[in-house]
């Protein structure tokens, strides 16, 4: 019989498609790119899918971290995910280090990935070239391989992320197929879930670079937990061009096009509608309207986030339950993997 490469044979039967994603607790606040590129899709997808979402603290230590800050940022990240609309009744929300199977499957995947294959990952090349080789950890190099384990443990069908993560999901597909072919059908081969319109939100000061937590300057970074006044200032001083006409042209008007895309994502109006709406008006009108639109969304988001942060016992309860649900699936996948590889089962 031909091998069923795309069929998963581990874990309880899935009654709905499964989605999985993760976000790093590497900052005291998510930014607008994280929200529009990823988290907003997480919220939508929890309705129709069996959704697993996690704060990836194991990934966060691939760069130097202060322990107290990491702990604090992990809580803030969870609170923001809840504030953005994740509902623990509808999805499984957990912290990666609470599920030891991630590190365990990560090792197996390390042993199945070619060195050259890992060396082709562009995110590693970007980050390591910024840091210099002495400050770059081996963990940063193998970071995508831990991500592969994150995804495969849950037999995820789809992975909602921004464009910068596409290459990692493609590598995950290769590794799932490799394992399935070498041993037996074991893993679902996942697809990236990337919405074109918001796949890459750009820095407001440098509209050719992606908005990033680790940007060299915070001036072009819209942090969700900043005072809306602070973000309004950033929108108003966004880099545009010397022209004045509001039109969409990614190549020649990268700054204005980025603002239009953000507006469209927040307001639900199409780019064409917005270009018509701003006809005869200057860039200032677009920037002012965008600042107002953002404040309208972010103010209740901040209130909800704060209410979760003010109730640490509830946060712990949600995470305890999440880890338990996640481990049920993860432990079953790992047990099958260990068996397929040929590890001797321990006698209990
Ligand atoms: P860093 O840039 O420091 O690596 P980050 O800001 O990319 O961090 P992550 O935790 O790595 O944050 O990313 C969380 C999610 O947000 C990922 O799915 C990623 O693709 C998405 N994302 C991050 N930045 C953007 C952006 N500028 N536009 C769209 N999506 C983004
Ligand atoms: N590498 C991702 C974070 C991440 C992730 C995952 C995303 C870790 N594990 C699993 C999707 C699925 C990033 O956003 N930088």
Coordinates of C-alpha atoms and ligand atoms in Angstrom, one line a residue:
X1 CA 0.0 0.0 0.0
X2 CA 1.3 3.5 -0.8
X3 CA 2.2 5.5 2.3
X4 CA -0.4 8.1 3.3
X5 CA 2.1 10.9 3.6
X6 CA -0.4 13.5 4.6
X7 CA -2.3 11.5 7.1
X8 CA -1.6 11.8 10.8
X9 CA -2.1 8.6 12.7
X10 CA -1.4 9.8 16.2
X11 CA -3.5 11.8 18.7
X12 CA -7.2 11.7 19.3
X13 CA -9.3 12.0 16.1
X14 CA -9.7 15.6 15.1
X15 CA -13.3 16.8 14.6
X16 CA -12.2 20.2 13.3
X17 CA -9.1 21.4 11.6
X18 CA -6.4 22.2 14.0
X19 CA -4.4 25.5 14.1
X20 CA -1.4 26.3 16.1
X21 CA 0.8 29.4 16.6
X22 CA 3.2 31.0 19.0
X23 CA 4.5 34.5 19.9
X24 CA 7.6 35.4 21.8
X25 CA 7.6 37.2 25.2
X26 CA 10.6 39.3 24.2
X27 CA 9.1 42.7 24.9
X28 CA 6.8 44.4 27.4
X29 CA 4.3 45.0 24.6
X30 CA 3.2 43.5 21.3
X31 CA 3.3 45.8 18.3
X32 CA 0.8 46.5 15.6
X33 CA 2.6 44.1 13.2
X34 CA 2.1 41.2 15.7
X35 CA -1.5 42.0 16.0
X36 CA -2.5 42.6 12.4
X37 CA -0.1 39.9 11.0
X38 CA -0.9 37.2 13.5
X39 CA -2.9 37.6 16.6
X40 CA -6.0 39.0 14.9
X41 CA -6.2 35.8 12.8
X42 CA -5.7 33.7 16.0
X43 CA -8.8 35.3 17.4
X44 CA -10.9 34.7 14.2
X45 CA -9.6 31.1 13.8
X46 CA -10.6 30.0 17.3
X47 CA -14.3 30.0 16.3
X48 CA -14.1 27.3 13.7
X49 CA -11.0 25.4 14.6
X50 CA -9.4 23.4 17.3
X51 CA -6.9 26.1 18.2
X52 CA -3.6 25.9 20.2
X53 CA -1.8 29.2 21.0
X54 CA 1.3 29.6 23.1
X55 CA 3.7 32.1 24.4
X56 CA 7.1 30.7 23.3
X57 CA 9.4 31.4 26.3
X58 CA 11.9 28.7 25.2
X59 CA 12.3 30.6 21.9
X60 CA 12.8 33.9 23.9
X61 CA 16.0 32.6 25.6
X62 CA 17.8 32.3 22.2
X63 CA 18.8 35.9 22.9
X64 CA 20.0 37.2 26.3
X65 CA 17.1 37.6 28.8
X66 CA 16.8 39.0 32.3
X67 CA 14.9 36.4 34.4
X68 CA 12.5 38.8 36.1
X69 CA 11.7 40.6 32.8
X70 CA 11.1 37.3 31.0
X71 CA 8.6 36.2 33.7
X72 CA 6.9 39.6 33.6
X73 CA 6.8 39.7 29.8
X74 CA 5.3 36.2 29.7
X75 CA 2.4 37.3 31.9
X76 CA 2.0 40.5 29.9
X77 CA 2.0 38.5 26.7
X78 CA -0.7 36.1 27.9
X79 CA -2.8 39.1 29.2
X80 CA -2.5 40.8 25.8
X81 CA -3.6 37.6 24.0
X82 CA -6.7 37.5 26.2
X83 CA -7.2 41.3 25.8
X84 CA -7.1 40.8 22.0
X85 CA -10.0 38.3 22.2
X86 CA -8.6 34.8 22.8
X87 CA -11.1 32.9 24.8
X88 CA -9.8 30.0 26.9
X89 CA -13.2 28.3 26.4
X90 CA -12.6 28.3 22.7
X91 CA -8.9 27.7 22.4
X92 CA -6.0 26.2 24.3
X93 CA -3.7 28.9 25.5
X94 CA -0.5 27.9 27.2
X95 CA 3.1 28.7 27.9
X96 CA 5.6 26.6 25.9
X97 CA 7.9 25.7 28.8
X98 CA 4.9 24.2 30.7
X99 CA 4.9 21.4 28.1
X100 CA 8.2 19.6 28.2
X101 CA 7.5 17.7 25.0
X102 CA 8.5 20.7 23.0
X103 CA 12.1 20.4 24.0
X104 CA 12.0 16.6 23.7
X105 CA 10.6 16.6 20.1
X106 CA 12.9 19.5 19.4
X107 CA 15.9 17.3 19.9
X108 CA 14.5 14.6 17.6
X109 CA 13.9 17.2 14.9
X110 CA 17.4 18.6 15.4
X111 CA 18.7 15.2 14.5
X112 CA 16.6 15.0 11.4
X113 CA 17.5 18.5 10.0
X114 CA 20.5 19.0 7.8
X115 CA 23.0 21.7 8.9
X116 CA 22.9 23.3 5.5
X117 CA 19.1 23.3 5.6
X118 CA 19.1 25.1 8.9
X119 CA 21.8 27.5 7.7
X120 CA 19.5 28.7 4.9
X121 CA 17.0 30.2 7.3
X122 CA 16.9 33.9 6.5
X123 CA 15.7 35.0 9.9
X124 CA 18.7 33.5 11.5
X125 CA 21.0 35.2 9.0
X126 CA 19.4 38.6 9.7
X127 CA 19.4 38.2 13.5
X128 CA 22.9 36.8 13.8
X129 CA 24.4 39.4 11.4
X130 CA 23.0 42.1 13.7
X131 CA 24.4 40.5 16.8
X132 CA 27.8 39.3 15.6
X133 CA 28.8 35.6 15.8
X134 CA 30.2 35.7 19.4
X135 CA 26.9 36.8 20.8
X136 CA 24.9 34.5 18.6
X137 CA 23.8 31.3 20.5
X138 CA 23.5 27.9 19.0
X139 CA 19.9 28.1 20.2
X140 CA 19.2 30.9 17.8
X141 CA 20.5 28.7 15.0
X142 CA 18.3 25.8 16.0
X143 CA 15.3 28.1 16.8
X144 CA 13.3 27.1 13.7
X145 CA 13.8 23.4 14.6
X146 CA 12.1 24.0 18.0
X147 CA 9.4 25.8 16.1
X148 CA 9.0 22.7 13.9
X149 CA 8.5 20.6 17.0
X150 CA 5.9 23.1 18.3
X151 CA 3.8 22.7 15.2
X152 CA 4.2 18.9 14.7
X153 CA 3.4 18.0 18.3
X154 CA -0.1 19.2 17.8
X155 CA -0.7 17.7 14.3
X156 CA -1.6 21.3 13.2
X157 CA -3.2 21.7 9.8
X158 CA -2.6 25.4 9.6
X159 CA -0.2 27.9 11.2
X160 CA -1.4 31.6 11.3
X161 CA 1.7 33.8 11.1
X162 CA 3.2 36.8 9.4
X163 CA 5.2 36.6 6.1
X164 CA 8.5 36.4 8.0
X165 CA 7.6 33.0 9.3
X166 CA 6.7 31.4 5.9
X167 CA 10.2 29.8 5.5
X168 CA 10.0 28.2 8.9
X169 CA 6.6 26.6 8.1
X170 CA 7.9 25.4 4.8
X171 CA 10.8 23.7 6.6
X172 CA 8.3 22.2 9.0
X173 CA 6.5 20.7 6.0
X174 CA 9.7 19.2 4.7
X175 CA 10.6 17.6 8.1
X176 CA 7.1 16.2 8.6
X177 CA 7.3 14.5 5.2
X178 CA 10.8 13.3 5.9
X179 CA 9.7 11.7 9.1
X180 CA 6.6 10.2 7.6
X181 CA 8.6 8.7 4.8
X182 CA 11.5 7.4 6.9
X183 CA 9.4 5.8 9.6
X184 CA 5.6 5.7 9.1
X185 CA 2.8 8.3 8.6
X186 CA 3.0 10.2 11.9
X187 CA 2.7 13.9 11.3
X188 CA 0.1 16.1 9.7
X189 CA 1.9 18.3 7.1
X190 CA 0.9 21.8 8.0
X191 CA 0.2 24.8 5.8
X192 CA 1.1 28.4 6.5
X193 CA -2.0 30.7 7.0
X194 CA -0.8 34.1 5.9
X195 CA -3.2 36.9 5.0
X196 CA -1.8 38.8 2.1
X197 CA -3.1 42.3 3.2
X198 CA -1.5 42.2 6.6
X199 CA 1.4 39.7 6.1
X200 CA 4.0 42.4 6.6
X201 CA 3.4 45.6 8.4
X202 CA 6.3 48.0 7.9
X203 CA 8.2 50.3 10.4
X204 CA 6.7 53.8 10.3
X205 CA 10.1 55.4 10.1
X206 CA 11.6 52.9 7.7
X207 CA 8.8 51.6 5.5
X208 CA 11.1 49.1 3.8
X209 CA 11.8 47.2 7.0
X210 CA 9.2 45.1 8.9
X211 CA 7.9 46.6 12.1
X212 CA 9.8 44.6 14.8
X213 CA 10.1 44.3 18.5
X214 CA 13.9 44.3 18.1
X215 CA 13.9 47.4 15.8
X216 CA 17.0 49.6 16.4
X217 CA 14.7 52.7 17.2
X218 CA 11.3 52.7 18.8
X219 CA 10.2 55.7 16.7
X220 CA 8.6 53.6 13.9
X221 CA 7.2 50.9 16.2
X222 CA 3.6 51.1 17.3
X223 CA 3.5 49.3 20.7
X224 CA 0.0 48.2 21.7
X225 CA 0.5 49.1 25.4
X226 CA 1.9 52.6 24.8
X227 CA -0.4 55.6 25.7
X228 CA -2.5 56.2 22.5
X229 CA -1.1 59.7 22.6
X230 CA 2.4 58.3 22.0
X231 CA 1.2 56.2 19.1
X232 CA -0.7 59.1 17.6
X233 CA 2.5 61.0 17.5
X234 CA 4.2 58.1 15.7
X235 CA 1.5 57.9 13.1
X236 CA 1.6 61.7 12.5
X237 CA 5.4 61.6 12.0
X238 CA 5.4 58.5 9.8
X239 CA 7.8 58.8 6.9
X240 CA 6.0 59.3 3.6
X241 CA 7.4 61.0 0.5
X242 CA 7.6 64.4 -1.1
X243 CA 4.4 63.9 -3.2
X244 CA 1.1 64.9 -1.6
X245 CA -1.5 62.6 -3.3
X246 CA -2.8 59.7 -1.3
X247 CA -2.5 56.7 -3.6
X248 CA -1.4 53.1 -3.3
X249 CA 2.0 52.3 -4.8
X250 CA 4.1 49.8 -2.8
X251 CA 7.3 50.6 -4.7
X252 CA 7.3 54.3 -5.0
X253 CA 5.1 55.2 -2.0
X254 CA 6.0 52.6 0.5
X255 CA 5.2 54.7 3.6
X256 CA 1.8 55.9 2.4
X257 CA 0.9 52.4 1.2
X258 CA 1.8 51.0 4.6
X259 CA -0.5 53.5 6.3
X260 CA -3.3 52.7 3.9
X261 CA -2.9 49.0 4.6
X262 CA -3.1 49.6 8.3
X263 CA -6.1 51.8 7.9
X264 CA -7.8 49.3 5.8
X265 CA -7.1 46.5 8.3
X266 CA -8.5 48.5 11.2
X267 CA -11.4 50.2 9.4
X268 CA -12.5 47.3 7.2
X269 CA -12.6 49.7 4.2
X270 CA -10.9 48.6 1.0
X271 CA -7.8 50.4 -0.3
X272 CA -9.8 51.7 -3.3
X273 CA -12.5 53.1 -0.9
X274 CA -9.8 54.8 1.1
X275 CA -8.0 56.3 -1.9
X276 CA -11.4 57.7 -3.0
X277 CA -12.1 59.0 0.5
X278 CA -8.8 60.8 0.7
X279 CA -9.0 62.3 -2.7
X280 CA -8.0 66.0 -2.6
X281 CA -6.8 65.6 1.0
X282 CA -3.1 65.5 2.0
X283 CA -1.1 62.9 3.9
X284 CA -1.9 64.7 7.2
X285 CA -5.6 63.8 6.9
X286 CA -4.7 60.1 6.5
X287 CA -2.3 60.1 9.4
X288 CA -4.8 61.9 11.8
X289 CA -7.6 59.6 10.9
X290 CA -5.4 56.5 11.3
X291 CA -4.3 57.8 14.8
X292 CA -7.9 58.1 15.8
X293 CA -8.9 54.7 14.4
X294 CA -6.0 53.1 16.3
X295 CA -6.9 54.8 19.5
X296 CA -10.5 53.6 19.2
X297 CA -9.4 50.0 18.9
X298 CA -6.5 50.1 21.3
X299 CA -8.2 51.8 24.3
X300 CA -10.6 48.9 25.1
X301 CA -7.8 46.4 24.2
X302 CA -5.6 48.0 26.9
X303 CA -8.4 48.0 29.5
X304 CA -9.1 44.3 28.9
X305 CA -5.4 43.5 29.1
X306 CA -5.0 45.4 32.3
X307 CA -7.9 43.6 33.9
X308 CA -6.2 40.2 33.2
X309 CA -3.0 41.5 34.6
X310 CA -4.7 42.6 37.7
X311 CA -6.0 39.1 38.3
X312 CA -2.9 36.8 38.4
X313 CA -4.8 33.9 40.0
X314 CA -7.1 33.8 37.0
X315 CA -4.2 34.0 34.6
X316 CA -2.5 31.1 36.4
X317 CA -5.8 29.1 36.2
X318 CA -6.1 29.7 32.5
X319 CA -2.5 28.6 31.9
X320 CA -2.8 25.6 34.1
X321 CA -5.8 24.3 32.2
X322 CA -4.1 25.2 28.9
X323 CA -0.9 23.3 29.7
X324 CA -3.0 20.3 30.7
X325 CA -5.0 20.2 27.5
X326 CA -1.8 20.8 25.4
X327 CA 0.1 18.0 27.2
X328 CA -2.7 15.5 26.4
X329 CA -2.1 16.0 22.7
X330 CA 1.7 16.6 22.9
X331 CA 2.5 13.5 25.0
X332 CA 0.6 11.2 22.7
X333 CA 2.5 12.5 19.6
X334 CA 5.8 12.2 21.4
X335 CA 5.1 8.7 22.6
X336 CA 4.4 7.6 19.0
X337 CA 7.5 9.4 17.7
X338 CA 9.8 7.7 20.4
X339 CA 8.3 4.3 19.5
X340 CA 8.7 4.9 15.7
X341 CA 12.3 5.9 16.2
X342 CA 13.1 2.8 18.1
X343 CA 13.6 4.1 21.7
X344 CA 13.2 1.4 24.2
X345 CA 10.0 2.0 26.2
X346 CA 10.7 2.4 29.9
X347 CA 9.2 -0.3 32.2
X348 CA 6.7 1.3 34.6
Ligands
LIG1 P1 11.4 40.1 16.3 O1 11.2 41.0 15.1 O2 12.1 40.7 17.5 O3 11.9 38.8 15.9 P2 8.6 40.0 16.2 O4 8.2 41.3 16.4 O5 8.7 39.4 14.8 O6 10.0 39.8 16.9 P3 7.5 37.5 17.1 O7 7.1 37.0 18.4 O8 8.7 36.9 16.5 O9 7.7 39.0 17.1 O10 6.3 37.3 16.1 C1 4.9 37.0 16.4 C2 4.1 37.0 15.2 O11 3.9 38.3 14.6 C3 4.6 36.1 14.1 O12 3.6 35.4 13.5 C4 5.2 37.1 13.1 O13 5.2 36.6 11.8 C5 4.2 38.2 13.2 N1 4.8 39.5 12.9 C6 5.9 40.1 13.5 N2 6.1 41.3 12.9 C7 5.2 41.4 11.9 C8 5.0 42.5 11.0 N3 5.8 43.6 11.0 N4 4.0 42.3 10.1 C9 3.2 41.2 10.1 N5 3.4 40.2 11.0 C10 4.4 40.3 11.9
LIG2 N1 9.2 31.8 15.4 C1 7.9 32.4 15.6 C2 7.3 32.1 17.0 C3 6.9 30.7 17.0 C4 5.9 30.0 16.3 C5 5.9 28.7 16.7 C6 5.0 30.5 15.4 C7 7.5 29.7 17.8 N2 6.9 28.6 17.7 C8 5.0 27.8 16.2 C9 4.1 29.5 14.8 C10 4.1 28.2 15.2 C11 8.0 33.9 15.5 O1 7.0 34.5 15.4 N3 9.1 34.5 15.5

